C-alpha positions as a printed NumPy array, in Angstrom:
array([[ 26.276,  -8.34 ,  -7.162],
       [ 23.337,  -5.871,  -6.549],
       [ 23.157,  -2.654,  -4.753],
       [ 20.398,  -1.698,  -2.34 ],
       [ 18.57 ,   1.654,  -2.954],
       [ 19.718,   4.733,  -0.956],
       [ 18.792,   4.427,   2.395],
       [ 17.93 ,   8.279,   2.657],
       [ 15.322,   7.926,  -0.052],
       [ 12.423,  10.212,   1.036],
       [  9.502,   8.289,   2.579],
       [  7.036,  10.898,   1.746],
       [  5.738,  10.825,  -1.805],
       [  7.614,  13.608,  -3.739],
       [  5.411,  16.781,  -4.654],
       [  6.579,  16.537,  -8.188],
       [  7.613,  13.674, -10.324],
       [  9.204,  13.916, -14.089],
       [  8.938,  10.744, -16.252],
       [ 11.344,  11.075, -19.246],
       [ 10.022,   8.659, -21.852],
       [  6.481,   7.667, -23.031],
       [  6.914,   4.103, -23.91 ],
       [  5.815,   1.045, -22.186],
       [  7.848,   1.685, -18.933],
       [  6.941,   5.468, -19.   ],
       [  3.371,   5.086, -19.462],
       [  2.653,   2.228, -17.155],
       [  4.497,   3.939, -14.379],
       [  2.46 ,   7.167, -14.884],
       [ -0.788,   5.209, -15.044],
       [  0.16 ,   3.543, -11.742],
       [  1.133,   6.983, -10.023],
       [ -2.2  ,   8.632, -11.253],
       [ -4.388,   5.977, -10.096],
       [ -2.569,   5.489,  -6.469],
       [ -4.093,   7.613,  -3.734],
       [ -0.482,   7.644,  -2.245],
       [  0.365,  10.226,  -4.82 ],
       [ -2.894,  12.229,  -4.918],
       [ -1.05 ,  15.412,  -4.162],
       [  1.851,  14.541,  -6.603],
       [  2.206,  16.907,  -9.891],
       [  3.39 ,  14.584, -12.7  ],
       [  5.094,  15.604, -15.726],
       [  5.791,  13.406, -18.77 ],
       [  8.254,  14.568, -21.487],
       [  8.766,  12.787, -24.68 ],
       [  9.143,  13.812, -28.576],
       [  6.041,  11.852, -29.485],
       [  3.374,  13.518, -26.953],
       [  1.162,  16.262, -27.442],
       [  1.528,  19.246, -25.195],
       [ -0.879,  19.399, -22.237],
       [ -0.578,  22.115, -19.631],
       [ -1.205,  21.283, -15.841],
       [ -4.594,  21.75 , -14.643],
       [ -6.186,  21.729, -18.152],
       [ -8.049,  19.011, -20.136],
       [ -8.423,  18.507, -23.792],
       [-11.03 ,  16.046, -25.139],
       [ -9.591,  16.515, -28.656],
       [ -6.162,  15.777, -27.706],
       [ -4.313,  13.589, -30.331],
       [ -1.649,  10.909, -29.215],
       [  0.432,   9.421, -32.057],
       [  3.134,   6.895, -30.344],
       [  6.669,   7.362, -31.789],
       [  7.405,   4.824, -34.426],
       [ 10.87 ,   4.851, -33.159],
       [ 10.485,   3.093, -29.973],
       [ 10.338,  -0.507, -29.396],
       [  7.029,  -0.518, -27.927],
       [  5.325,   0.664, -31.171],
       [  4.814,  -1.701, -33.99 ],
       [  1.914,  -3.627, -35.761],
       [  2.4  ,  -6.604, -33.168],
       [  4.238,  -7.669, -29.996],
       [  4.312, -11.345, -28.738],
       [  2.176, -11.957, -25.628],
       [  3.469, -15.103, -23.705],
       [  4.063, -16.449, -20.124],
       [  6.814, -18.771, -21.7  ],
       [  9.838, -18.045, -19.886],
       [ 12.548, -20.296, -18.699],
       [ 12.603, -18.072, -15.375],
       [  9.379, -19.041, -13.154],
       [  9.283, -15.41 , -11.725],
       [  8.968, -13.894, -15.189],
       [  6.356, -16.687, -16.3  ],
       [  4.099, -16.037, -13.299],
       [  4.225, -12.301, -13.892],
       [  3.546, -12.709, -17.497],
       [  0.597, -14.999, -16.824],
       [ -0.937, -12.257, -14.476],
       [ -0.374,  -9.977, -17.323],
       [ -1.9  , -12.247, -19.733],
       [ -5.225, -12.31 , -17.62 ],
       [ -5.323,  -8.421, -17.967],
       [ -4.727,  -8.627, -21.642],
       [ -7.753, -11.116, -22.046],
       [-10.13 ,  -8.613, -20.067],
       [ -8.873,  -5.318, -20.616],
       [ -7.744,  -5.29 , -24.111],
       [ -9.637,  -8.047, -25.942],
       [-12.809,  -5.956, -26.479],
       [-10.627,  -3.293, -28.205],
       [ -9.531,  -5.494, -30.889],
       [ -5.962,  -5.345, -29.718],
       [ -5.15 ,  -8.784, -28.034],
       [ -5.25 , -11.781, -30.406],
       [ -5.005, -15.432, -28.926],
       [ -3.566, -17.251, -32.029],
       [ -1.208, -19.561, -30.138],
       [  2.41 , -19.57 , -29.883],
       [  4.915, -22.312, -31.123],
       [  8.278, -22.075, -29.455],
       [ 10.749, -24.153, -31.147],
       [ 14.542, -24.704, -31.435],
       [ 17.311, -26.638, -33.343],
       [ 20.665, -27.478, -32.182],
       [ 20.637, -24.433, -29.756],
       [ 17.896, -23.055, -27.292],
       [ 16.45 , -26.506, -26.444],
       [ 17.099, -25.954, -22.681],
       [ 15.201, -22.783, -22.693],
       [ 12.366, -24.372, -24.522],
       [ 12.125, -27.221, -22.051],
       [ 12.252, -24.875, -19.134],
       [  9.545, -22.404, -20.509],
       [  7.394, -25.578, -21.29 ],
       [  7.654, -26.76 , -17.669],
       [  6.869, -23.283, -16.342],
       [  3.557, -22.971, -18.474],
       [  2.384, -26.639, -17.661],
       [  3.489, -26.339, -13.845],
       [  3.303, -22.904, -12.679],
       [  5.532, -21.956,  -9.607],
       [  2.886, -19.787,  -8.203],
       [ -0.104, -22.032,  -8.086],
       [ -2.789, -19.265,  -7.421],
       [ -6.442, -20.222,  -8.235],
       [ -6.523, -17.579, -11.064],
       [ -3.203, -19.115, -12.44 ],
       [ -4.629, -22.63 , -12.248],
       [ -7.972, -21.665, -13.793],
       [ -6.215, -19.945, -16.658],
       [ -6.736, -22.15 , -19.736],
       [ -3.363, -23.666, -20.8  ],
       [ -3.352, -25.94 , -24.   ],
       [  0.282, -27.157, -24.351],
       [  1.018, -29.613, -27.029],
       [  4.749, -31.009, -27.52 ],
       [  6.076, -30.939, -30.917],
       [  8.753, -33.675, -31.253],
       [  9.848, -33.473, -34.935],
       [  9.992, -31.011, -37.721],
       [  6.82 , -32.927, -38.979],
       [  4.968, -31.872, -36.046],
       [  5.92 , -28.234, -36.378],
       [  4.774, -28.105, -40.137],
       [  1.672, -29.665, -39.021],
       [  0.72 , -26.904, -36.61 ],
       [  1.642, -24.373, -39.126],
       [ -0.707, -25.945, -41.769],
       [  2.114, -27.3  , -43.837],
       [  1.923, -30.802, -45.728],
       [  4.264, -33.468, -44.259],
       [  6.187, -33.616, -47.438],
       [  6.926, -29.934, -47.467],
       [ 10.277, -29.253, -49.157],
       [ 12.049, -26.177, -47.997],
       [ 13.168, -23.726, -50.529],
       [ 16.612, -23.731, -48.64 ],
       [ 18.22 , -26.644, -46.929],
       [ 16.528, -29.826, -45.698],
       [ 13.128, -30.141, -43.76 ],
       [ 15.127, -30.419, -40.425],
       [ 16.796, -26.927, -41.149],
       [ 17.559, -24.785, -38.18 ],
       [ 15.368, -22.137, -39.573],
       [ 11.98 , -24.174, -39.174],
       [ 13.246, -25.885, -35.807],
       [ 13.407, -29.435, -34.925],
       [ 11.547, -29.819, -31.553],
       [  9.436, -27.479, -29.388],
       [  6.012, -26.99 , -28.036],
       [  2.773, -25.018, -28.905],
       [  0.913, -23.134, -26.186],
       [ -2.392, -22.384, -27.656],
       [ -3.265, -19.9  , -24.728],
       [ -0.613, -17.458, -25.901],
       [ -0.708, -14.758, -28.694],
       [  0.162, -11.219, -29.739],
       [ -1.031,  -7.809, -29.291],
       [ -1.34 ,  -4.709, -31.534],
       [  1.267,  -2.512, -29.813],
       [  0.174,   0.908, -30.993],
       [ -3.381,   0.111, -30.041],
       [ -2.458,  -0.979, -26.683],
       [ -0.258,   2.227, -25.957],
       [ -3.275,   4.299, -27.183],
       [ -5.358,   2.53 , -24.506],
       [ -2.661,   3.262, -21.912],
       [ -2.571,   7.041, -22.883],
       [ -6.362,   6.991, -22.742],
       [ -6.331,   5.739, -19.166],
       [ -3.944,   8.357, -18.077],
       [ -5.917,  11.189, -19.716],
       [ -9.079,   9.731, -17.644],
       [ -7.237,  10.314, -14.586],
       [ -6.378,  13.595, -15.472],
       [ -9.73 ,  14.827, -16.16 ],
       [-10.479,  13.903, -12.531],
       [ -7.207,  15.23 , -10.913],
       [ -5.799,  17.881, -13.199],
       [ -2.381,  17.143, -12.094],
       [ -0.843,  16.148, -15.362],
       [  1.513,  18.103, -17.634],
       [  2.372,  16.534, -20.945],
       [  5.466,  18.2  , -22.793],
       [  6.494,  17.471, -26.294],
       [ 10.186,  17.854, -26.232],
       [ 13.53 ,  15.847, -26.44 ],
       [ 15.902,  15.883, -23.264],
       [ 19.39 ,  16.753, -23.971],
       [ 21.064,  16.111, -20.68 ],
       [ 20.432,  15.792, -16.937],
       [ 20.354,  18.751, -14.585],
       [ 22.577,  18.241, -11.509],
       [ 22.644,  20.168,  -8.216],
       [ 26.114,  20.929,  -6.534],
       [ 26.938,  18.379,  -3.815],
       [ 28.66 ,  19.165,  -0.778],
       [ 31.221,  16.806,   0.972],
       [ 28.605,  15.251,   3.125],
       [ 26.029,  14.47 ,   0.445],
       [ 25.643,  12.732,  -2.929],
       [ 25.073,  14.735,  -6.168],
       [ 21.321,  15.072,  -6.889],
       [ 19.566,  14.882, -10.096],
       [ 17.037,  17.855, -10.105],
       [ 15.725,  17.802, -13.675],
       [ 16.556,  17.676, -17.317],
       [ 17.69 ,  20.151, -19.912],
       [ 15.676,  19.969, -23.071],
       [ 17.304,  20.397, -26.589],
       [ 15.736,  24.127, -26.701],
       [ 18.059,  24.929, -23.647],
       [ 14.981,  25.084, -21.298],
       [ 14.748,  22.916, -18.336],
       [ 12.247,  20.852, -16.427],
       [ 12.749,  20.386, -12.661],
       [ 11.024,  17.921, -10.151],
       [ 11.788,  16.197,  -7.009],
       [ 12.053,  12.623,  -8.421],
       [ 13.312,  12.086, -12.117],
       [ 12.382,   9.015, -13.725],
       [ 14.391,   7.978, -16.5  ],
       [ 12.315,   5.594, -18.86 ],
       [ 14.085,   6.417, -21.897],
       [ 14.612,   3.055, -23.321],
       [ 17.468,   2.432, -25.786],
       [ 18.434,   6.116, -25.802],
       [ 19.232,   5.842, -21.818],
       [ 22.882,   5.455, -22.395],
       [ 23.002,   8.765, -24.074],
       [ 22.062,  10.503, -20.829],
       [ 24.061,   8.462, -18.316],
       [ 27.171,   6.267, -17.951],
       [ 25.581,   2.685, -18.082],
       [ 28.857,   0.884, -19.54 ],
       [ 28.47 ,  -2.815, -18.727],
       [ 25.157,  -2.507, -17.632],
       [ 22.777,  -1.315, -20.626],
       [ 23.337,  -1.105, -24.386],
       [ 21.127,  -0.667, -27.306],
       [ 20.792,  -3.49 , -30.028],
       [ 19.167,  -3.278, -33.205],
       [ 16.781,  -5.816, -34.114],
       [ 15.633,  -6.388, -37.745],
       [ 11.837,  -6.709, -39.019],
       [ 10.061,  -6.914, -42.194],
       [  6.632,  -7.159, -43.671],
       [  5.392,  -9.218, -46.426],
       [  2.349,  -7.876, -48.233],
       [ -0.613, -10.229, -48.275],
       [ -3.909, -10.283, -50.452],
       [ -7.138, -10.839, -48.472],
       [ -7.325, -14.489, -49.441],
       [ -3.666, -15.104, -48.349],
       [ -4.54 , -13.328, -45.045],
       [ -7.583, -15.429, -44.635],
       [ -5.421, -18.694, -45.176],
       [ -2.844, -17.687, -42.636],
       [ -4.844, -15.946, -39.946],
       [ -5.215, -19.431, -38.083],
       [ -1.416, -19.906, -38.179],
       [  0.183, -19.432, -34.603],
       [  3.021, -17.222, -33.818],
       [  6.245, -19.028, -34.471],
       [  9.308, -18.307, -32.42 ],
       [ 12.578, -20.138, -33.283],
       [ 15.142, -19.713, -30.442],
       [ 18.11 , -21.209, -32.286],
       [ 17.851, -18.661, -35.176],
       [ 16.117, -15.878, -33.127],
       [ 13.447, -15.56 , -36.082],
       [  9.753, -15.28 , -35.42 ],
       [  6.783, -14.708, -37.559],
       [  3.214, -13.266, -36.489],
       [  0.103, -14.   , -38.357],
       [ -2.025, -11.395, -39.79 ],
       [ -5.374, -10.324, -37.947],
       [ -8.545, -10.505, -40.507],
       [-10.387,  -7.93 , -38.452],
       [ -7.801,  -5.552, -38.366],
       [ -5.703,  -4.715, -41.633],
       [ -2.043,  -4.416, -40.058],
       [ -0.981,  -1.29 , -42.072],
       [ -3.731,   0.758, -40.248],
       [ -2.665,  -0.682, -37.08 ],
       [  0.868,   0.627, -37.184],
       [  2.343,   4.219, -37.879],
       [  5.226,   2.707, -39.905],
       [  2.836,   1.07 , -42.451],
       [  0.132,   3.553, -42.896],
       [  1.584,   4.714, -46.068],
       [  1.03 ,   1.326, -47.739],
       [ -2.524,   0.599, -46.384],
       [ -3.297,  -1.065, -49.585],
       [ -1.084,  -1.582, -52.692],
       [ -1.787,  -2.889, -56.16 ],
       [  1.185,  -4.621, -57.705],
       [  1.574,  -7.559, -59.987],
       [ -2.185,  -8.076, -60.422],
       [ -2.631,  -8.533, -56.773],
       [ -4.247,  -5.976, -54.25 ],
       [ -2.635,  -6.275, -50.935],
       [ -4.568,  -5.543, -48.034],
       [ -2.78 ,  -7.087, -44.929],
       [  0.853,  -8.006, -43.91 ],
       [  2.625, -10.783, -42.446],
       [  5.34 ,  -9.807, -39.772],
       [  8.742, -11.502, -39.775],
       [ 11.307, -10.47 , -37.49 ],
       [ 14.351, -11.287, -35.273],
       [ 14.604, -11.695, -31.47 ],
       [ 18.463, -12.075, -31.661],
       [ 21.386, -10.816, -29.852],
       [ 21.159,  -7.954, -32.379],
       [ 23.669,  -5.543, -33.962],
       [ 25.598,  -3.082, -31.847],
       [ 26.275,   0.446, -33.091],
       [ 28.731,   2.226, -30.882],
       [ 28.936,   6.125, -31.192],
       [ 31.279,   8.542, -29.582],
       [ 29.186,  11.023, -27.42 ],
       [ 29.472,  13.136, -24.355],
       [ 27.468,  12.547, -21.188],
       [ 27.028,  15.163, -18.326],
       [ 27.89 ,  14.395, -14.837],
       [ 27.653,  16.694, -11.812],
       [ 31.221,  18.1  , -12.031],
       [ 32.037,  17.74 , -16.028],
       [ 31.386,  15.919, -19.274],
       [ 32.839,  12.71 , -19.827],
       [ 33.62 ,  10.95 , -23.441],
       [ 31.682,   7.487, -23.863],
       [ 31.145,   5.19 , -26.871],
       [ 27.834,   3.541, -25.947],
       [ 25.914,   1.422, -28.49 ],
       [ 22.877,   3.542, -29.314],
       [ 19.895,   3.524, -31.831],
       [ 20.703,   4.001, -35.458],
       [ 18.6  ,   5.395, -38.349],
       [ 20.405,   2.814, -40.694],
       [ 18.249,   0.646, -43.095],
       [ 18.065,  -3.183, -42.23 ],
       [ 21.398,  -4.708, -43.503],
       [ 21.083,  -6.846, -46.528],
       [ 22.601,  -9.972, -44.59 ],
       [ 19.891,  -9.542, -42.05 ],
       [ 17.014,  -9.439, -44.831],
       [ 18.487, -12.605, -46.188],
       [ 18.243, -14.445, -42.918],
       [ 14.671, -13.393, -42.679],
       [ 13.945, -14.554, -46.23 ],
       [ 15.373, -17.978, -45.433],
       [ 13.127, -18.148, -42.342],
       [ 10.196, -17.518, -44.668],
       [ 11.383, -20.086, -47.051],
       [ 11.503, -22.64 , -44.361],
       [  7.857, -21.938, -43.734],
       [  6.426, -21.693, -47.264],
       [  7.138, -24.098, -50.077],
       [  9.319, -22.87 , -52.943],
       [  6.216, -23.044, -55.216],
       [  4.396, -20.37 , -53.042],
       [  4.413, -16.855, -54.079],
       [  5.195, -15.804, -50.388],
       [  8.714, -17.411, -50.445],
       [  9.931, -14.982, -52.993],
       [  7.601, -11.968, -52.75 ],
       [  9.412,  -8.644, -51.852],
       [  8.971,  -7.11 , -48.48 ],
       [  7.006,  -4.072, -48.574],
       [  8.711,  -2.546, -45.656],
       [ 11.684,  -3.152, -43.173],
       [ 13.217,  -1.519, -40.376],
       [ 15.41 ,  -1.681, -37.264],
       [ 13.87 ,  -1.979, -33.693],
       [ 15.987,  -1.06 , -30.918],
       [ 16.283,  -3.238, -27.816],
       [ 17.568,  -1.875, -24.463],
       [ 19.546,  -4.903, -23.297],
       [ 21.125,  -5.861, -19.942],
       [ 23.822,  -8.603, -19.624],
       [ 21.231, -11.098, -18.073],
       [ 18.086,  -9.884, -19.787],
       [ 16.651,  -8.653, -16.497],
       [ 15.166,  -5.062, -16.27 ],
       [ 16.936,  -2.138, -14.723],
       [ 14.367,  -0.563, -12.341],
       [ 15.998,   0.937,  -9.401],
       [ 17.256,   4.028,  -7.774],
       [ 20.694,   5.176,  -9.071],
       [ 23.162,   4.331,  -6.315],
       [ 25.404,   7.543,  -6.899],
       [ 22.618,  10.222,  -7.625],
       [ 19.886,  11.367,  -5.459],
       [ 16.433,  11.717,  -6.821],
       [ 17.142,   9.556,  -9.964],
       [ 15.189,   6.408, -10.672],
       [ 15.981,   4.171, -13.652],
       [ 12.983,   2.362, -15.288],
       [ 14.78 ,   0.659, -18.43 ],
       [ 16.344,  -2.417, -19.749],
       [ 13.489,  -3.995, -21.231],
       [ 15.7  ,  -6.338, -23.198],
       [ 13.228,  -7.068, -25.931],
       [ 10.579,  -8.728, -23.543],
       [  9.208,  -5.781, -21.613],
       [  5.986,  -5.047, -23.704],
       [  4.008,  -7.924, -22.489],
       [  3.954,  -6.642, -18.776],
       [  2.313,  -3.285, -19.793],
       [ -0.829,  -4.148, -17.787],
       [  1.043,  -4.886, -14.477],
       [  4.409,  -3.232, -15.009],
       [  3.7  ,   0.053, -13.598],
       [  2.49 ,  -1.423, -10.226],
       [  5.85 ,  -3.286,  -9.714],
       [  7.751,  -0.185, -10.616],
       [  5.715,   1.654,  -7.631],
       [  6.526,  -1.086,  -5.401],
       [ 10.514,  -0.618,  -6.126],
       [  9.884,   3.184,  -5.989],
       [  8.411,   2.81 ,  -2.411],
       [ 11.272,   0.2  ,  -1.595],
       [  8.76 ,  -2.667,  -1.014],
       [  9.599,  -4.459,  -4.4  ],
       [ 10.547,  -7.932,  -2.917],
       [ 11.645, -10.196,  -5.633],
       [ 11.8  ,  -7.818,  -8.431],
       [ 13.531,  -5.17 ,  -6.502],
       [ 16.564,  -7.586,  -6.12 ],
       [ 16.198,  -8.943,  -9.798],
       [ 15.903,  -5.481, -11.096],
       [ 18.575,  -3.769,  -9.09 ],
       [ 21.719,  -1.971, -10.054],
       [ 24.399,  -4.773, -10.465],
       [ 28.185,  -4.536, -10.858],
       [ 29.507,  -3.675, -14.265],
       [ 29.451,  -6.636, -16.63 ],
       [ 32.629,  -7.507, -18.602],
       [ 32.361,  -9.977, -21.538],
       [ 29.784, -11.653, -23.577],
       [ 26.282, -10.707, -23.099],
       [ 24.127, -13.628, -23.135],
       [ 20.695, -12.275, -22.175],
       [ 18.214, -14.836, -20.605],
       [ 18.856, -17.607, -23.13 ],
       [ 15.914, -16.727, -25.511],
       [ 17.943, -14.992, -27.899],
       [ 19.302, -16.371, -30.953],
       [ 22.264, -15.431, -33.491],
       [ 25.575, -14.224, -32.813],
       [ 26.731, -11.838, -30.127],
       [ 28.684,  -8.888, -30.59 ],
       [ 27.826,  -8.151, -34.315],
       [ 28.431,  -4.496, -35.566],
       [ 25.769,  -2.904, -37.538],
       [ 28.3  ,  -1.001, -39.545],
       [ 29.919,  -4.224, -40.438],
       [ 26.889,  -5.795, -41.479],
       [ 26.084,  -2.837, -43.823],
       [ 29.705,  -3.125, -45.495],
       [ 29.331,  -6.81 , -46.121],
       [ 25.815,  -6.134, -47.729],
       [ 27.367,  -3.313, -49.665],
       [ 30.312,  -5.8  , -50.9  ],
       [ 27.711,  -8.654, -51.765],
       [ 25.744,  -5.885, -54.045],
       [ 28.898,  -4.771, -55.903],
       [ 29.864,  -8.354, -56.493],
       [ 26.501,  -9.306, -57.898],
       [ 26.467,  -6.286, -60.106],
       [ 29.933,  -7.149, -61.445],
       [ 28.5  , -10.505, -62.705],
       [ 25.756,  -8.882, -64.714]])
């Protein structure tokens, strides 16, 4: 059951808005606010630990913006696709993709490599529905019909190997050719691709600063939020959120608070049964220039049964320089090879949970909760083994890529909801608090259009999205998402790390 926004939400634009968080949800919303004439008199403040400081009314042409490597929106690459089982998301993603082609292609950010969506014994229903929506869109606008779509069915493992450039008789390093790791059937959409995530976020920040030069109504604050600031409520009104306390004990106040804090949102607010952080695993395989050249024509491969995917390198942009997490290894020399590029292999699974006891502020007291939150843990060894098995299904055992060590691995934290739908709505119990979170691992691709839809909901004219992204009843039981995630549900990060440690001790005992 969804809940409508408060009926007494102010109709007039607020004089001051505070956006907490500078990821995809935060920056896209900020850009939309600054470009709307309705908010011409609104002072906007964005606070985030990764932002540079910029005082209101001032401009700085030398302002340096380095997006945080800890957010889900920052990485070397993110998949851009209209391939959704839900036709509403497919339509919106197709609209966003048109903007990716026009706004970001010239910036060497968007790459239309193609996307192969495959499945084994699980996930085939999502694959079939996504293929139908791409080939026969619900919203048959002129632009949508004119957009290029080159869809080809993959009816066997042999078809999948063919589009990856593998020989028909390719023998897997693990298991049989029909292995779940490679997939059994699916399709390839030649019109999908991927984007350099950090590059896109830099462009979004540039758009924001360009508006700032014209209006001088933006403040950027480099700080970390500790808790929400509440006003006292009387018996006839709801409690109101009037700002946030920072970790240095100072506070920021505004007429409207927008929480775009991603996986950290449950640390500020009780979202039990509605939002939780899950840890996804990703790793990078170093490549020589010649290896990158041979793999650059490969499409993105997404297996919905295992939840694993691989993104090809871009020849005109060495991947290390495109991501803050890889800059320390821009070029490495090892075992006689000079590595200049990287192949990304990662999981789009149900992910690991990392519950942690915390205290969350409420209007009258503090409450103890134990939500799943982002962790600084390394990638669990069992997860790395799963990524390795996935690579072995792509590259023959005779290839050095099947056994080469990863150069880097890390956890990427999703902000999941039970259904995979975003949570973009007014809080039903607190005045002046607007939630903009719940990306569920698929929000990045909507960067060009997301802020526009956020403003519609903010103004209570969001239509279909206002209903789909509304505040829903607390979910109890298994979180299944939207059907696009592979792997097991409910796995604990702590248990996976313990399992990896036990395997390592067993291995050493046999030496």
